[in-house]
C-alpha positions as YAML, in Angstrom:
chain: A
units: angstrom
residues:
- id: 1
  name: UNK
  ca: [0.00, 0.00, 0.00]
- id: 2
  name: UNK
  ca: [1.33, 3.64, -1.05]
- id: 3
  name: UNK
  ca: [1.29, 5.39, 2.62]
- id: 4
  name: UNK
  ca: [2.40, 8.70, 2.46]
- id: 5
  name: UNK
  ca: [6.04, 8.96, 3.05]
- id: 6
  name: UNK
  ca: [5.87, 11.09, 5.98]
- id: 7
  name: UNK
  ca: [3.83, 8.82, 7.73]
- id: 8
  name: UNK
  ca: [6.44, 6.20, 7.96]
- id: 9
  name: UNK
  ca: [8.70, 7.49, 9.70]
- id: 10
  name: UNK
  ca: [6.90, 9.37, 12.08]
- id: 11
  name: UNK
  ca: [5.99, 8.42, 15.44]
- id: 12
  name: UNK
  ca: [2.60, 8.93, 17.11]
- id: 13
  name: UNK
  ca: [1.43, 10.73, 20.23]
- id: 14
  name: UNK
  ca: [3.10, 9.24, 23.25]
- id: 15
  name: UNK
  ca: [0.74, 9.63, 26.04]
- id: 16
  name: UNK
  ca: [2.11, 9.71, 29.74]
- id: 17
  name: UNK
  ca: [1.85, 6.20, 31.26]
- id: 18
  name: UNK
  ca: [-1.55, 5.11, 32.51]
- id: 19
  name: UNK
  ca: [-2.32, 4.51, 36.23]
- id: 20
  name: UNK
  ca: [-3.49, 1.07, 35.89]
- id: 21
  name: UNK
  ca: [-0.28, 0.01, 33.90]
- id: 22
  name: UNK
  ca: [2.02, 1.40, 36.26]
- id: 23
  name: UNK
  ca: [0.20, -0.68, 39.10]
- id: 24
  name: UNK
  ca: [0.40, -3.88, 37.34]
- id: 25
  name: UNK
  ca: [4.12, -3.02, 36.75]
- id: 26
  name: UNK
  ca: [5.63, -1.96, 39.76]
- id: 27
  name: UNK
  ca: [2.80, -3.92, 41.66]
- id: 28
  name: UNK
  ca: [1.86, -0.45, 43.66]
- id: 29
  name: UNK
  ca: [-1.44, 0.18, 45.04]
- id: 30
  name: UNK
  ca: [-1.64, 3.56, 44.65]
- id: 31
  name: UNK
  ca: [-0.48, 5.79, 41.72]
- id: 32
  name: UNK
  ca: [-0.44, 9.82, 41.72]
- id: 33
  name: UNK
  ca: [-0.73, 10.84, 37.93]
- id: 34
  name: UNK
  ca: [1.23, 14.44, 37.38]
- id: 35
  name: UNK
  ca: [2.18, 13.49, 33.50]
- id: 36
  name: UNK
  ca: [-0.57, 15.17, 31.52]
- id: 37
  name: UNK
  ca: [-1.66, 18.51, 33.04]
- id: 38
  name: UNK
  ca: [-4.90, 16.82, 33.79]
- id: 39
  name: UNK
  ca: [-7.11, 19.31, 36.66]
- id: 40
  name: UNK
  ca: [-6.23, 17.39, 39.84]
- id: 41
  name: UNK
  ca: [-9.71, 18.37, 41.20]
- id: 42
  name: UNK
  ca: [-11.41, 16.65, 38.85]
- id: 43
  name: UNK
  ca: [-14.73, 19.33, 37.22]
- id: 44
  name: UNK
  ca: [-17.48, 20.97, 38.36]
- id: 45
  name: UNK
  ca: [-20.36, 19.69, 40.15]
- id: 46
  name: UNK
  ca: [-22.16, 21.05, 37.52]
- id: 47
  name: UNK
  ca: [-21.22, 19.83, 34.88]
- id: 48
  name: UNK
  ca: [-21.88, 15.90, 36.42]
- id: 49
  name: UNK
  ca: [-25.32, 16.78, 37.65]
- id: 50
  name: UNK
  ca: [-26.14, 17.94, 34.21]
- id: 51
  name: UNK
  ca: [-24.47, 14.18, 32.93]
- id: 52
  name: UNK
  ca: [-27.23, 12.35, 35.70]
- id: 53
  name: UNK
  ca: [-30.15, 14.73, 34.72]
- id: 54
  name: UNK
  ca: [-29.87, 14.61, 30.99]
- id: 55
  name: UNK
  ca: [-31.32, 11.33, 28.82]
- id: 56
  name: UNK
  ca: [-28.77, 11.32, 26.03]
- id: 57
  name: UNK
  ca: [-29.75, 8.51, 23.39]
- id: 58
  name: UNK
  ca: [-26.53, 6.32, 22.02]
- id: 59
  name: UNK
  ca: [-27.97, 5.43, 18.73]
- id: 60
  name: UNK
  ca: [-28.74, 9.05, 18.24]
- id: 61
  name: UNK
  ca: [-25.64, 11.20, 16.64]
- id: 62
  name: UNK
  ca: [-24.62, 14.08, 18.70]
- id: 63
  name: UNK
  ca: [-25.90, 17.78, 17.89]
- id: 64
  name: UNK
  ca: [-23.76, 19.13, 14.82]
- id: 65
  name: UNK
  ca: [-24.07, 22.17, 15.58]
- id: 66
  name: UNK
  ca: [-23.76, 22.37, 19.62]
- id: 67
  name: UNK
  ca: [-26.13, 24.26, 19.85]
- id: 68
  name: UNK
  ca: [-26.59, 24.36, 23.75]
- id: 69
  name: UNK
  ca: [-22.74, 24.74, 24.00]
- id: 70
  name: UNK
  ca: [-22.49, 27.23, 21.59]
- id: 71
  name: UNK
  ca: [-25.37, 29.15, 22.63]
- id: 72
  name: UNK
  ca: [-23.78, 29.39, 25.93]
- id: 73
  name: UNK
  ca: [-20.45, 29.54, 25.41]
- id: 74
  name: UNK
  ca: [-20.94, 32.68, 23.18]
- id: 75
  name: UNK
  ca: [-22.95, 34.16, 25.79]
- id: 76
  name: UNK
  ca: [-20.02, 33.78, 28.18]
- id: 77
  name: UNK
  ca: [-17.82, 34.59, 26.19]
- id: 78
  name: UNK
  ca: [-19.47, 37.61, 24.59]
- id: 79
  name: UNK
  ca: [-19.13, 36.84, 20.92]
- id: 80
  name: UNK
  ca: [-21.39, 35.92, 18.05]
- id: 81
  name: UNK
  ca: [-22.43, 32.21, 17.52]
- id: 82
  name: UNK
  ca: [-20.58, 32.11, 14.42]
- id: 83
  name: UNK
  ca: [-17.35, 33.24, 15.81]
- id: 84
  name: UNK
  ca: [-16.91, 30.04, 17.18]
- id: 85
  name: UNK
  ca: [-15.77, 26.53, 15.85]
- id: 86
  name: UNK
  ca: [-16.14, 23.69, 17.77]
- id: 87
  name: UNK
  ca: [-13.26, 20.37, 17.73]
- id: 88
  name: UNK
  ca: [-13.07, 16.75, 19.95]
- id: 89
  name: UNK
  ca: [-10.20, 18.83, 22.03]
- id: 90
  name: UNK
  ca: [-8.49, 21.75, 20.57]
- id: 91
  name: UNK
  ca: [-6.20, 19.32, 19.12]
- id: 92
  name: UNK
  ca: [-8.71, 18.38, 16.51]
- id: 93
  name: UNK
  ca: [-8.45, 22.33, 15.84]
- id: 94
  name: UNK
  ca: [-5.07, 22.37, 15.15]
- id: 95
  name: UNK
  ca: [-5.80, 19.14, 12.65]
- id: 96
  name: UNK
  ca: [-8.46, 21.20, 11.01]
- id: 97
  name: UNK
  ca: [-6.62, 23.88, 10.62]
- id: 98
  name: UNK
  ca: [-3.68, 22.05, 9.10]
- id: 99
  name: UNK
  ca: [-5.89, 20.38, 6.87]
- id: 100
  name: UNK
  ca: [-6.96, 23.52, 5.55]
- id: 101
  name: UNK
  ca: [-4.16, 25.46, 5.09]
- id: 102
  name: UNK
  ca: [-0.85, 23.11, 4.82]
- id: 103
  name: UNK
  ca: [0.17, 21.17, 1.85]
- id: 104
  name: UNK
  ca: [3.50, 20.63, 0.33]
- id: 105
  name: UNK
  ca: [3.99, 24.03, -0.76]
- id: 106
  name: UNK
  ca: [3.26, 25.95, 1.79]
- id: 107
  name: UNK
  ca: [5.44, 26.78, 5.15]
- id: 108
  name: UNK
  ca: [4.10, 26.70, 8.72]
- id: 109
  name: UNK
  ca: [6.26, 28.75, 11.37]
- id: 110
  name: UNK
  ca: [6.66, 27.65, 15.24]
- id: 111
  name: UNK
  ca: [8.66, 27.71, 17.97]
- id: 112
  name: UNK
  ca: [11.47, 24.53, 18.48]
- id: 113
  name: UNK
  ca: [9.97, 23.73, 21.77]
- id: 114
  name: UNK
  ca: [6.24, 23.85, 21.82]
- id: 115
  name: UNK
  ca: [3.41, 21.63, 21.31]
- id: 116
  name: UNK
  ca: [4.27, 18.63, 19.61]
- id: 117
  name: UNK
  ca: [1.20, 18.22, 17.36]
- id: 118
  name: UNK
  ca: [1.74, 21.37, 15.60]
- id: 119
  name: UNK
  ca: [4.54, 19.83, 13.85]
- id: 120
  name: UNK
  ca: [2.97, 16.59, 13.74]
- id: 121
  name: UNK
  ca: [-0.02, 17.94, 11.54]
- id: 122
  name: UNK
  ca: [2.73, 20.03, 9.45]
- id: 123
  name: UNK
  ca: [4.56, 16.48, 8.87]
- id: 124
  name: UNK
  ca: [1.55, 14.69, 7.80]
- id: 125
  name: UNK
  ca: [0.32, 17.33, 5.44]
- id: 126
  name: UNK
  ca: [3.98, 17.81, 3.77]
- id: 127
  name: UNK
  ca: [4.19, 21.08, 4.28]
- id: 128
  name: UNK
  ca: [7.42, 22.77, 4.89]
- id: 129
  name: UNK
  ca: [8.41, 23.58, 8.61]
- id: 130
  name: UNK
  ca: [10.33, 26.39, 9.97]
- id: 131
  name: UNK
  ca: [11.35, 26.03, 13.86]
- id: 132
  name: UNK
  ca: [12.33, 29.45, 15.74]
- id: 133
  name: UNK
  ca: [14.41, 28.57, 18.82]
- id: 134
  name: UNK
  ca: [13.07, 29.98, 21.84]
- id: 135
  name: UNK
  ca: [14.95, 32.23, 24.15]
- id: 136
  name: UNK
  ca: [15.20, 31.59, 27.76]
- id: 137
  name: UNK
  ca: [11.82, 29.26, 27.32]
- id: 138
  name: UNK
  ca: [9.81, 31.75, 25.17]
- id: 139
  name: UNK
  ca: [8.67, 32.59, 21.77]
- id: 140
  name: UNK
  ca: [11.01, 34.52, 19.94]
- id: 141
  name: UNK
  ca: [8.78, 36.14, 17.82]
- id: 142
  name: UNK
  ca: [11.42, 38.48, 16.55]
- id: 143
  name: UNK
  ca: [13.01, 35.19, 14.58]
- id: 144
  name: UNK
  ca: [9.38, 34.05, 13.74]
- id: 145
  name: UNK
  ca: [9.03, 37.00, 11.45]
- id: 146
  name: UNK
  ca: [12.09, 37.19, 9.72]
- id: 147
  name: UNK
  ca: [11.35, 33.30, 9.14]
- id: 148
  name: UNK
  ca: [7.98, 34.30, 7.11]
- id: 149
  name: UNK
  ca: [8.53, 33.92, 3.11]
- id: 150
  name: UNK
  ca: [6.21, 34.04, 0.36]
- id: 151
  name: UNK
  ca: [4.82, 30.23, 0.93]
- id: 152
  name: UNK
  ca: [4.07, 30.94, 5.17]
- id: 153
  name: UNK
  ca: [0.81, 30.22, 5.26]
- id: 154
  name: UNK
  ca: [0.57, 29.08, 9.53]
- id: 155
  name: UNK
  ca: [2.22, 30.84, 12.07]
- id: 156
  name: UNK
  ca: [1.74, 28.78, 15.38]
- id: 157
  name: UNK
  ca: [2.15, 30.99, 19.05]
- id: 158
  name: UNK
  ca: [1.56, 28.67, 22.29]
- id: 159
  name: UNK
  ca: [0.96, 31.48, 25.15]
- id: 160
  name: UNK
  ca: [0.98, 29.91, 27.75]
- id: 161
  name: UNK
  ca: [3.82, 27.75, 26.10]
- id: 162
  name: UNK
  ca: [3.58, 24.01, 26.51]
- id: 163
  name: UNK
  ca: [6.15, 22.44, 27.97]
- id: 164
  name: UNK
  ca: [8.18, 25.39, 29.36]
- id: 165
  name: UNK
  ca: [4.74, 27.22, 30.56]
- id: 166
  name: UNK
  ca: [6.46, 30.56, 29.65]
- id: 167
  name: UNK
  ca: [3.93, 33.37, 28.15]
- id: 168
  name: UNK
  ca: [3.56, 36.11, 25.65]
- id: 169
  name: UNK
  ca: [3.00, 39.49, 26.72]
- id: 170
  name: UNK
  ca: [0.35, 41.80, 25.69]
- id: 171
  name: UNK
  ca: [3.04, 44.05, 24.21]
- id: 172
  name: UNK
  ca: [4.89, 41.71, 22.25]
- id: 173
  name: UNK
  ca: [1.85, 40.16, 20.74]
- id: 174
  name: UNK
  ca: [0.56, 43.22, 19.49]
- id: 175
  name: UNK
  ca: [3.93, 44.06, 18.21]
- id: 176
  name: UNK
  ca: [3.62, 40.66, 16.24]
- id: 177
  name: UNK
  ca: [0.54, 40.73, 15.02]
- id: 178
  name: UNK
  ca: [0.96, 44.21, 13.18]
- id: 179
  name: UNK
  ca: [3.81, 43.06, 11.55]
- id: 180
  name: UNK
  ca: [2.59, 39.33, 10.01]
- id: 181
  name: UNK
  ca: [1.18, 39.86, 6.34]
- id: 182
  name: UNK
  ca: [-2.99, 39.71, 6.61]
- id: 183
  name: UNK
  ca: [-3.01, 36.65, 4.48]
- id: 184
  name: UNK
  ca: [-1.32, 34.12, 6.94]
- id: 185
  name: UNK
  ca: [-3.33, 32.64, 9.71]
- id: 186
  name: UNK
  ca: [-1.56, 33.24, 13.43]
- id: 187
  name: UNK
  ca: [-2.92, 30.43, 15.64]
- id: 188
  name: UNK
  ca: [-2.90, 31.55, 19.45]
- id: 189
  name: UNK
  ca: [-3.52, 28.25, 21.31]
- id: 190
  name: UNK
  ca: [-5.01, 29.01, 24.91]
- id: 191
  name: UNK
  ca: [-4.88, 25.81, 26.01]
- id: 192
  name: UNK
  ca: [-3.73, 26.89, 29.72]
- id: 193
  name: UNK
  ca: [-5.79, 30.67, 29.83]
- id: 194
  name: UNK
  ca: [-7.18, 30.41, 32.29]
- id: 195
  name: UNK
  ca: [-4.57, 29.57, 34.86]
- id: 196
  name: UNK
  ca: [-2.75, 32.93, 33.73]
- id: 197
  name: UNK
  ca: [-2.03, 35.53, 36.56]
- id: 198
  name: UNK
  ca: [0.47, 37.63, 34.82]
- id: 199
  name: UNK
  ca: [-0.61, 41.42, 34.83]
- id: 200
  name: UNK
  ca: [0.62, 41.92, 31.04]
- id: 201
  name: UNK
  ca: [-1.68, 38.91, 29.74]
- id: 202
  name: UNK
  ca: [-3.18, 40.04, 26.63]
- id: 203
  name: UNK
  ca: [-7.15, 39.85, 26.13]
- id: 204
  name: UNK
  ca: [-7.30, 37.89, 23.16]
- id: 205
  name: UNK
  ca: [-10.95, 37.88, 21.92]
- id: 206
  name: UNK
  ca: [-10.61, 41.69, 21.73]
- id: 207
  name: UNK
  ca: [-7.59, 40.87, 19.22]
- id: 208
  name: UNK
  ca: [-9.52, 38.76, 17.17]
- id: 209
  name: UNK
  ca: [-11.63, 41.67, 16.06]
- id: 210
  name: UNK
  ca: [-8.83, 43.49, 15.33]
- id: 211
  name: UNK
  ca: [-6.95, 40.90, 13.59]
- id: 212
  name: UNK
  ca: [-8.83, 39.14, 10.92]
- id: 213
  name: UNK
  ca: [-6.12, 36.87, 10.38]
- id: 214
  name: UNK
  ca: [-5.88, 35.40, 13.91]
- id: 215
  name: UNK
  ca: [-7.95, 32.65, 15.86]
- id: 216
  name: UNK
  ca: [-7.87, 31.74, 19.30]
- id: 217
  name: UNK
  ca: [-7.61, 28.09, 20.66]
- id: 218
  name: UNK
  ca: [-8.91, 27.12, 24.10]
- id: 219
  name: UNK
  ca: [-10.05, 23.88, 25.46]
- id: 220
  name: UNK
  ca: [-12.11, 22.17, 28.50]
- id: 221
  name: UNK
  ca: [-9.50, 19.85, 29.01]
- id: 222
  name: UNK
  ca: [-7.49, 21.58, 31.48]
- id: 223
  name: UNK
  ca: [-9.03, 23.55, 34.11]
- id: 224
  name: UNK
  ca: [-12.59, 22.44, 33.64]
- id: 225
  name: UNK
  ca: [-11.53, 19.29, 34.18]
- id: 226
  name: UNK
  ca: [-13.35, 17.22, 30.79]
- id: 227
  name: UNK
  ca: [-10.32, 15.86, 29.55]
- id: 228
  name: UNK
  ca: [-12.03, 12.73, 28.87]
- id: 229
  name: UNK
  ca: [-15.02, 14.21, 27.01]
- id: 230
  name: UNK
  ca: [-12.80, 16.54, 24.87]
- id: 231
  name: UNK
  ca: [-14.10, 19.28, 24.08]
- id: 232
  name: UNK
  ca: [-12.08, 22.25, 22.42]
- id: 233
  name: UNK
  ca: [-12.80, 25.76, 20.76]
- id: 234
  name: UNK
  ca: [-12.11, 27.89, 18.38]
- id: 235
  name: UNK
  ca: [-12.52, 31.78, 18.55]
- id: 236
  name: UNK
  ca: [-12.03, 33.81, 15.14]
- id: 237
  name: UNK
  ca: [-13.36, 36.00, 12.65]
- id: 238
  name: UNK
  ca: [-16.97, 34.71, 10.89]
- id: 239
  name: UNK
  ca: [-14.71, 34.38, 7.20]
- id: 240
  name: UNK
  ca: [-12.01, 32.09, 9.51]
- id: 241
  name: UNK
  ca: [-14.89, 29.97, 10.95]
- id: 242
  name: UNK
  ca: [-16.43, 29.77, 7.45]
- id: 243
  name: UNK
  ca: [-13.54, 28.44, 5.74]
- id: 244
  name: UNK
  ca: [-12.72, 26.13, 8.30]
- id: 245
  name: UNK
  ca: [-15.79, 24.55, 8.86]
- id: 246
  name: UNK
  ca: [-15.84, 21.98, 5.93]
- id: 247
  name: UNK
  ca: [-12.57, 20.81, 7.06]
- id: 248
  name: UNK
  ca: [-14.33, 19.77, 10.64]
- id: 249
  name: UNK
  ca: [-15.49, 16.33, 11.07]
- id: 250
  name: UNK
  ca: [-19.52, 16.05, 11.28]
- id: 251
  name: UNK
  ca: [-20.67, 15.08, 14.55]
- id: 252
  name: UNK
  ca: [-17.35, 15.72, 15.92]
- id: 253
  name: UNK
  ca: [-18.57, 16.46, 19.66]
- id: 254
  name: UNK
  ca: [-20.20, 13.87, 21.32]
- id: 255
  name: UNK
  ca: [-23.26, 14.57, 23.27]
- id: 256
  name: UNK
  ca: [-21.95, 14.10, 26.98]
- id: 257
  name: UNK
  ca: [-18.89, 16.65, 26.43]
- id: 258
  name: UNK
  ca: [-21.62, 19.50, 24.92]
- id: 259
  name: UNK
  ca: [-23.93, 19.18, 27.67]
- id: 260
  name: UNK
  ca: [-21.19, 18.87, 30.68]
- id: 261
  name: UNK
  ca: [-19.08, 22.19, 29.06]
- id: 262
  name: UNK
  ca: [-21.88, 23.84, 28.83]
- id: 263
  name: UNK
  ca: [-23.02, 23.30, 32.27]
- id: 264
  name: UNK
  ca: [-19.27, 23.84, 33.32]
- id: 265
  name: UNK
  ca: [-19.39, 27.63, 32.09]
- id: 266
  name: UNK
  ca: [-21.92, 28.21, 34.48]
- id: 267
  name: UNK
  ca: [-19.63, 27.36, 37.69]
- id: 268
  name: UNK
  ca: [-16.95, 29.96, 37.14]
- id: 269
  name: UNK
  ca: [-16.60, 29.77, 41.16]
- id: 270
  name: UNK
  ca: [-15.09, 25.94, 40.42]
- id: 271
  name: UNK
  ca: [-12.42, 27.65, 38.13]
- id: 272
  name: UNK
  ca: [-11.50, 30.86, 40.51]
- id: 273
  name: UNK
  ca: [-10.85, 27.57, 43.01]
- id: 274
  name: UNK
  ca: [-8.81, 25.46, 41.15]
- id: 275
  name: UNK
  ca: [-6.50, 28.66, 39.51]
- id: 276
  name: UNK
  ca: [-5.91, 29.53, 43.69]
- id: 277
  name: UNK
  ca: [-5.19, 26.40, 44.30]
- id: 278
  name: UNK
  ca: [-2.91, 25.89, 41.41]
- id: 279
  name: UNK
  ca: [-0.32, 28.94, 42.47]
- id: 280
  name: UNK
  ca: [-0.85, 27.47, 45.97]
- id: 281
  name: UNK
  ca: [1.06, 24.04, 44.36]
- id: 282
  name: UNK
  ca: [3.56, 26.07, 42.09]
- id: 283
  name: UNK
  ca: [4.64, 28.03, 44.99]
- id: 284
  name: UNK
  ca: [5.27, 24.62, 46.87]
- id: 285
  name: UNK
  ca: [7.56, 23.89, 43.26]
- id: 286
  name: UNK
  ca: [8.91, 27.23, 43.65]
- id: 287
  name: UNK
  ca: [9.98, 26.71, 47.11]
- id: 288
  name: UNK
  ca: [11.44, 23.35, 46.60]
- id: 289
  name: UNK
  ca: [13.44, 24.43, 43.19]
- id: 290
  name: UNK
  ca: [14.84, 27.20, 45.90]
- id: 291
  name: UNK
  ca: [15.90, 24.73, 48.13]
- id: 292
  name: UNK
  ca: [17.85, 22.67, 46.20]
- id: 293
  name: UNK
  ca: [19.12, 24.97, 43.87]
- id: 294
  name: UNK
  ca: [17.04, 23.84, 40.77]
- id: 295
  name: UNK
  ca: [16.21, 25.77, 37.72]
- id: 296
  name: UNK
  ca: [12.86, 25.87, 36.33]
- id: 297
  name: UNK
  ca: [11.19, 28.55, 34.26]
- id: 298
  name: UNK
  ca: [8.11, 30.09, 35.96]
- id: 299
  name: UNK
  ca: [5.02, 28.93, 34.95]
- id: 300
  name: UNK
  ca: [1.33, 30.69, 34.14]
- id: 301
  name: UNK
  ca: [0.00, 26.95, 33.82]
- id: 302
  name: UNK
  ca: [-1.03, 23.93, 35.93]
- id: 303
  name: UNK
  ca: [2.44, 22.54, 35.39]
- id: 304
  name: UNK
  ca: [6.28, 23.45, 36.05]
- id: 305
  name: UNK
  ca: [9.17, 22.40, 33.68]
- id: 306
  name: UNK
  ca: [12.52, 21.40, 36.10]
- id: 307
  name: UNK
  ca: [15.93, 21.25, 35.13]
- id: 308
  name: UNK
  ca: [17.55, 18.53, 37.31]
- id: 309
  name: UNK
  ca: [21.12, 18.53, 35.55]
- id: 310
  name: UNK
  ca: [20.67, 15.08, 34.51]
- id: 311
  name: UNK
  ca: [19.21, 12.50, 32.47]
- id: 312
  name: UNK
  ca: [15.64, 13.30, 32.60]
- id: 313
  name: UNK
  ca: [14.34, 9.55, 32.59]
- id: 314
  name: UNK
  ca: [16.39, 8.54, 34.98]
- id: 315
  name: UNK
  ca: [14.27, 11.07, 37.22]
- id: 316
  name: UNK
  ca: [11.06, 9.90, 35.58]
- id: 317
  name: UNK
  ca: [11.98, 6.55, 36.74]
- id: 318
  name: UNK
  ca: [12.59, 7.03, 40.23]
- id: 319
  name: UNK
  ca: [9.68, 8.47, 40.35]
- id: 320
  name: UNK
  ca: [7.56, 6.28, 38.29]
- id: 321
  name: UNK
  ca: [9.12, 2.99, 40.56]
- id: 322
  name: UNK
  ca: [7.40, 5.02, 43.81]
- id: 323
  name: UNK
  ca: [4.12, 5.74, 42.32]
- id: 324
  name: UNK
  ca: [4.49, 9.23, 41.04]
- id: 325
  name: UNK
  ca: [3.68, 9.27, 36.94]
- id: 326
  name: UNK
  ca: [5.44, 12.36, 35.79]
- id: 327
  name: UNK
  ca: [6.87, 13.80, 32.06]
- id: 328
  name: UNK
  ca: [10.44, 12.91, 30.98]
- id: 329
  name: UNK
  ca: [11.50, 16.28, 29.15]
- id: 330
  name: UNK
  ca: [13.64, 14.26, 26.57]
- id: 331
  name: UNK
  ca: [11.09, 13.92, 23.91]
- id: 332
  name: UNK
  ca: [9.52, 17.27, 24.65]
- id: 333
  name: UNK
  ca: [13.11, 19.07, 23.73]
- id: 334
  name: UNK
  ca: [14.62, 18.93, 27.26]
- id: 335
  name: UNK
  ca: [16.84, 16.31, 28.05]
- id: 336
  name: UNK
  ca: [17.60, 16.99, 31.63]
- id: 337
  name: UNK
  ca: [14.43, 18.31, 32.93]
- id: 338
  name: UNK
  ca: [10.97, 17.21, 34.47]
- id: 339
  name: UNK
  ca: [7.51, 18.27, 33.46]
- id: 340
  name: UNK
  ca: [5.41, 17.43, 36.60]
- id: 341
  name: UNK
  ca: [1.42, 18.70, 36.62]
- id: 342
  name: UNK
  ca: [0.74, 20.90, 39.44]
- id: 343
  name: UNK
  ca: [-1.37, 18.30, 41.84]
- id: 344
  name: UNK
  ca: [-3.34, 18.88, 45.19]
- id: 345
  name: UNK
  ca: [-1.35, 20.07, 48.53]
- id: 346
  name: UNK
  ca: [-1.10, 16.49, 49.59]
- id: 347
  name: UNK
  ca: [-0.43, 15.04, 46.11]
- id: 348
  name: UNK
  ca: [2.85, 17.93, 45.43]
- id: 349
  name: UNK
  ca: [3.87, 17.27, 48.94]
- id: 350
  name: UNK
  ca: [4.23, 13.46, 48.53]
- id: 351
  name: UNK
  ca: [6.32, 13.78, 45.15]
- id: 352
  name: UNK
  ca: [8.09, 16.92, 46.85]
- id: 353
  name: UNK
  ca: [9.28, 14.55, 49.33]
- id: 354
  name: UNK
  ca: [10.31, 11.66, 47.35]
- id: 355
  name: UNK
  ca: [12.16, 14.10, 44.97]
- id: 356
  name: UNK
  ca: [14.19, 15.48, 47.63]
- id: 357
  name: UNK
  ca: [15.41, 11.73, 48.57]
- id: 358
  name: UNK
  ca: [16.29, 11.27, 45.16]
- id: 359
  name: UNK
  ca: [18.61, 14.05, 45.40]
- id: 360
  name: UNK
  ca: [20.02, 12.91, 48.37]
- id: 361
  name: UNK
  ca: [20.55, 9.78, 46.63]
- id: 362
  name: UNK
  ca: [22.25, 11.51, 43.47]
- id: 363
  name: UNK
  ca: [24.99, 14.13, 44.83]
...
């Protein structure tokens, strides 16, 4: 069979171990997950009492349209219904999105160390890919311009930046944006917004009116705490959300994840929670890295990226062997560092703790 030639040789999505393998493995009985920036406090009351109260039929295909979710979710978030685009998880966005604009001629532009399935999508679609190193952990969107040519047709800005959980400022952006040509799409994937607490934070949907070339990405995987349902969004321009849409899959959101996001929206108490209690567990990172001398770059997400000075699995391991399920940095462009999910009080203090013997153990 012909496969495309870039399929062959690429690898797919390696997802963090799951909790019932590691059991079986290490023959543990209990396993603390902190690999895939998963909310530790699982979602909103909400959102399960509208799972229990609602009759959804299986043999019935979901709602096309969403229109509950939509209706709702452009309430909330102020825009018109058909500013919106709806994906299984924003990272069926990013495969729309690559579906409609990449192809062998054309160039896509992102940082080297960012989310993986940007380039993924690039690869599949054979378009040509231009990696900017980042500086210090960040977008250097000085060197993303100057890498735009005539066949740039995707520029590709993670803010909050996954894995270093660095951000763009408000200034920058804007700087960026008024200098990328009106004809290439700038993808701003949200994934992490709402965790943000920096003061210079842009407001993004406000951008989106200004810039008809950019769309926003965000996702109710991460703080609302439907990961499993998968649920993801797309904010842009009615002519983005046009073109796009015939590149989206029909029936492409199931029924549970329209009904439990949009009943999530509705408890914005649940997310002011979980963001407080997320700096609470950074600052319990913070104060360990300080401790024992560790860099790490500081994060506006529910994760934190340390640099441990040596092999990166061989931390992942010691962890893994004690029931902790972290994120070797070696495939994610960091050979010597640790992605670990911000978890509850108890959960970070138990891994703090069993770090801090394996340093002991490693002098």
């Amino acid at each position: 069979m012909r496969f495309k030639e870039q399929l062959l040789s690429l690898t797919p999505y390696q997802p963090g171990k799951s909790i019932e393998s590691v059991k079986r493995e290490y023959n543990l009985e209990q396993i603390v997950k902190l690999a895939s920036n998963e909310n530790p406090f699982g979602c909103s009351e909400k959102a399960i009492a509208a799972l229990q109260e609602n009759q959804v039929s299986l043999a019935i295909y979901p709602d096309g349209y969403a229109t509950l979710l939509r209706e709702k979710l452009a309430a909330f978030l102020n825009v018109c219904e058909n500013e919106l685009i709806f994906g299984n998880g924003s990272d069926n966005l990013i495969q729309m999105i690559s579906r409609a604009l990449l192809h062998p001629n054309a160039s896509t532009i992102m940082a080297d160390h960012t989310f993986s399935q940007y380039k993924h999508n690039a690869v599949i679609e054979g378009a040509i890919i231009k990696e900017v190193p980042t500086i210090n952990g960040e977008h250097d969107l000085d060197g993303m311009l100057a890498a735009i040519d005539e066949k740039t047709n995707v520029i590709w800005v993670c803010s909050p930046n996954n894995p270093t959980g660095t951000y763009v400022s408000e200034q920058k952006l804007i700087n960026f944006l008024d200098q990328v040509p009106e004809h290439i799409l700038v993808v701003l994937d949200e994934a992490y917004y709402e965790y943000v607490v920096a003061e210079d934070y842009y407001e993004s949907i406000s951008l989106t009116r200004k810039y008809k070339n950019l769309i926003v990405l965000r996702t109710f995987s991460k703080i609302y705490g439907l990961a499993a349902l998968r649920v993801g969004y797309g904010i842009a321009s009615p002519e983005i959300i046009k073109a796009l849409e015939p590149a989206r899959e029909p029936f492409n959101n199931n029924s549970f994840g329209q009904l439990a996001a949009a009943a999530a929206i509705a408890d914005q108490k649940f997310v002011e929670i979980c963001k407080d209690k997320n700096r609470q567990g950074l600052a319990q990172f913070y104060d360990f890295c300080a401790e024992h001398g560790l860099q790490y770059f500081p994060s506006q997400t529910n994760f934190i990226l340390i640099d441990f000075k040596m092999d990166a699995n061989q931390v992942f391991q010691y962890l893994l062997e004690r029931g902790f399920i972290v994120r070797s940095g070696k495939p994610l462009g960091f050979p010597t560092s640790v992605r670990i999910t911000v978890g509850s009080f108890e959960q970070n203090e138990g891994l703090i703790k069993v770090l801090g013997e394996f340093l002991k153990e490693n002098k």
